[in-house]
Amino acid sequence: MNLVDSSGWIEYFFAESNAGYFSQSIEAVDELIVPVVCIYEVFKKVNIVGYEAQALQAVTQMKLGRVIDLTED
């Protein structure tokens, strides 16, 4: 299983210098775990820097993985 932090998603979506490091984990959606808090953080960042449509596209791609809630348990 792969879990990518919000900063990794942002690197990937904005094609930053470390995007290649995260791309293999992000694109292997059958093995990808996506905490719901990452969806929130990435949406917020992409929406600030770009457009809401881009932020929604990012969320759609993130939801291809297995979305999980993060709780204390």
PDB file of C-alpha atoms in Angstrom:
ATOM      1  CA  MET A   1       0.000   0.000   0.000  1.00  0.00           C
ATOM      2  CA  ASN A   2       1.107   3.562  -0.720  1.00  0.00           C
ATOM      3  CA  LEU A   3       0.213   6.683   1.201  1.00  0.00           C
ATOM      4  CA  VAL A   4       1.201  10.079  -0.203  1.00  0.00           C
ATOM      5  CA  ASP A   5       1.223  13.153   2.010  1.00  0.00           C
ATOM      6  CA  SER A   6      -0.483  16.365   0.881  1.00  0.00           C
ATOM      7  CA  SER A   7       2.875  17.883  -0.008  1.00  0.00           C
ATOM      8  CA  GLY A   8       3.533  14.992  -2.400  1.00  0.00           C
ATOM      9  CA  TRP A   9       0.194  15.482  -4.109  1.00  0.00           C
ATOM     10  CA  ILE A  10       0.895  19.190  -4.502  1.00  0.00           C
ATOM     11  CA  GLU A  11       4.330  18.413  -6.009  1.00  0.00           C
ATOM     12  CA  TYR A  12       2.597  16.050  -8.425  1.00  0.00           C
ATOM     13  CA  PHE A  13      -0.277  18.323  -9.450  1.00  0.00           C
ATOM     14  CA  PHE A  14       1.955  21.359  -9.976  1.00  0.00           C
ATOM     15  CA  ALA A  15       4.702  19.348 -11.721  1.00  0.00           C
ATOM     16  CA  GLU A  16       7.289  20.552  -9.227  1.00  0.00           C
ATOM     17  CA  SER A  17      10.847  19.215  -9.110  1.00  0.00           C
ATOM     18  CA  ASN A  18       9.969  16.184  -6.949  1.00  0.00           C
ATOM     19  CA  ALA A  19       6.828  15.199  -8.875  1.00  0.00           C
ATOM     20  CA  GLY A  20       8.559  12.191 -10.396  1.00  0.00           C
ATOM     21  CA  TYR A  21       9.312  10.825  -6.951  1.00  0.00           C
ATOM     22  CA  PHE A  22       5.579  10.657  -6.143  1.00  0.00           C
ATOM     23  CA  SER A  23       4.153   9.790  -9.558  1.00  0.00           C
ATOM     24  CA  GLN A  24       4.654   6.027  -9.340  1.00  0.00           C
ATOM     25  CA  SER A  25       2.849   5.800  -5.990  1.00  0.00           C
ATOM     26  CA  ILE A  26       0.041   8.143  -7.059  1.00  0.00           C
ATOM     27  CA  GLU A  27      -0.578   6.420 -10.389  1.00  0.00           C
ATOM     28  CA  ALA A  28      -0.742   2.936  -8.816  1.00  0.00           C
ATOM     29  CA  VAL A  29      -4.323   3.584  -7.671  1.00  0.00           C
ATOM     30  CA  ASP A  30      -4.985  -0.048  -6.722  1.00  0.00           C
ATOM     31  CA  GLU A  31      -2.348   0.308  -3.998  1.00  0.00           C
ATOM     32  CA  LEU A  32      -3.069   3.921  -3.020  1.00  0.00           C
ATOM     33  CA  ILE A  33      -4.499   5.011   0.327  1.00  0.00           C
ATOM     34  CA  VAL A  34      -5.764   8.596   0.469  1.00  0.00           C
ATOM     35  CA  PRO A  35      -6.565  10.105   3.874  1.00  0.00           C
ATOM     36  CA  VAL A  36      -9.562  12.406   3.699  1.00  0.00           C
ATOM     37  CA  VAL A  37      -7.514  15.172   5.355  1.00  0.00           C
ATOM     38  CA  CYS A  38      -5.156  15.124   2.349  1.00  0.00           C
ATOM     39  CA  ILE A  39      -8.103  15.676   0.014  1.00  0.00           C
ATOM     40  CA  TYR A  40      -9.097  18.719   2.058  1.00  0.00           C
ATOM     41  CA  GLU A  41      -5.577  20.158   2.183  1.00  0.00           C
ATOM     42  CA  VAL A  42      -4.884  19.640  -1.521  1.00  0.00           C
ATOM     43  CA  PHE A  43      -8.260  21.055  -2.559  1.00  0.00           C
ATOM     44  CA  LYS A  44      -7.625  24.132  -0.432  1.00  0.00           C
ATOM     45  CA  LYS A  45      -4.137  24.718  -1.911  1.00  0.00           C
ATOM     46  CA  VAL A  46      -5.109  24.092  -5.543  1.00  0.00           C
ATOM     47  CA  ASN A  47      -8.184  26.283  -5.164  1.00  0.00           C
ATOM     48  CA  ILE A  48      -6.058  29.168  -3.828  1.00  0.00           C
ATOM     49  CA  VAL A  49      -3.374  28.897  -6.510  1.00  0.00           C
ATOM     50  CA  GLY A  50      -5.553  27.836  -9.432  1.00  0.00           C
ATOM     51  CA  TYR A  51      -9.226  27.598 -10.143  1.00  0.00           C
ATOM     52  CA  GLU A  52     -11.992  25.683  -8.441  1.00  0.00           C
ATOM     53  CA  ALA A  53     -12.329  23.460 -11.511  1.00  0.00           C
ATOM     54  CA  GLN A  54      -8.671  22.442 -11.175  1.00  0.00           C
ATOM     55  CA  ALA A  55      -9.172  21.753  -7.480  1.00  0.00           C
ATOM     56  CA  LEU A  56     -12.168  19.536  -8.234  1.00  0.00           C
ATOM     57  CA  GLN A  57     -10.154  17.655 -10.877  1.00  0.00           C
ATOM     58  CA  ALA A  58      -7.421  17.066  -8.306  1.00  0.00           C
ATOM     59  CA  VAL A  59      -9.978  15.685  -5.834  1.00  0.00           C
ATOM     60  CA  THR A  60     -11.432  13.425  -8.524  1.00  0.00           C
ATOM     61  CA  GLN A  61      -7.999  11.977  -9.229  1.00  0.00           C
ATOM     62  CA  MET A  62      -7.276  11.525  -5.525  1.00  0.00           C
ATOM     63  CA  LYS A  63     -10.540   9.625  -5.079  1.00  0.00           C
ATOM     64  CA  LEU A  64      -9.303   6.953  -7.491  1.00  0.00           C
ATOM     65  CA  GLY A  65      -7.385   5.574  -4.523  1.00  0.00           C
ATOM     66  CA  ARG A  66      -8.926   4.140  -1.377  1.00  0.00           C
ATOM     67  CA  VAL A  67     -10.147   7.126   0.661  1.00  0.00           C
ATOM     68  CA  ILE A  68      -9.956   6.618   4.405  1.00  0.00           C
ATOM     69  CA  ASP A  69     -11.010   8.648   7.410  1.00  0.00           C
ATOM     70  CA  LEU A  70      -8.338   9.411   9.956  1.00  0.00           C
ATOM     71  CA  THR A  71      -9.406   8.925  13.517  1.00  0.00           C
ATOM     72  CA  GLU A  72      -7.591   8.418  16.770  1.00  0.00           C
ATOM     73  CA  ASP A  73      -8.537   4.733  16.650  1.00  0.00           C
TER      74      ASP A  73
END
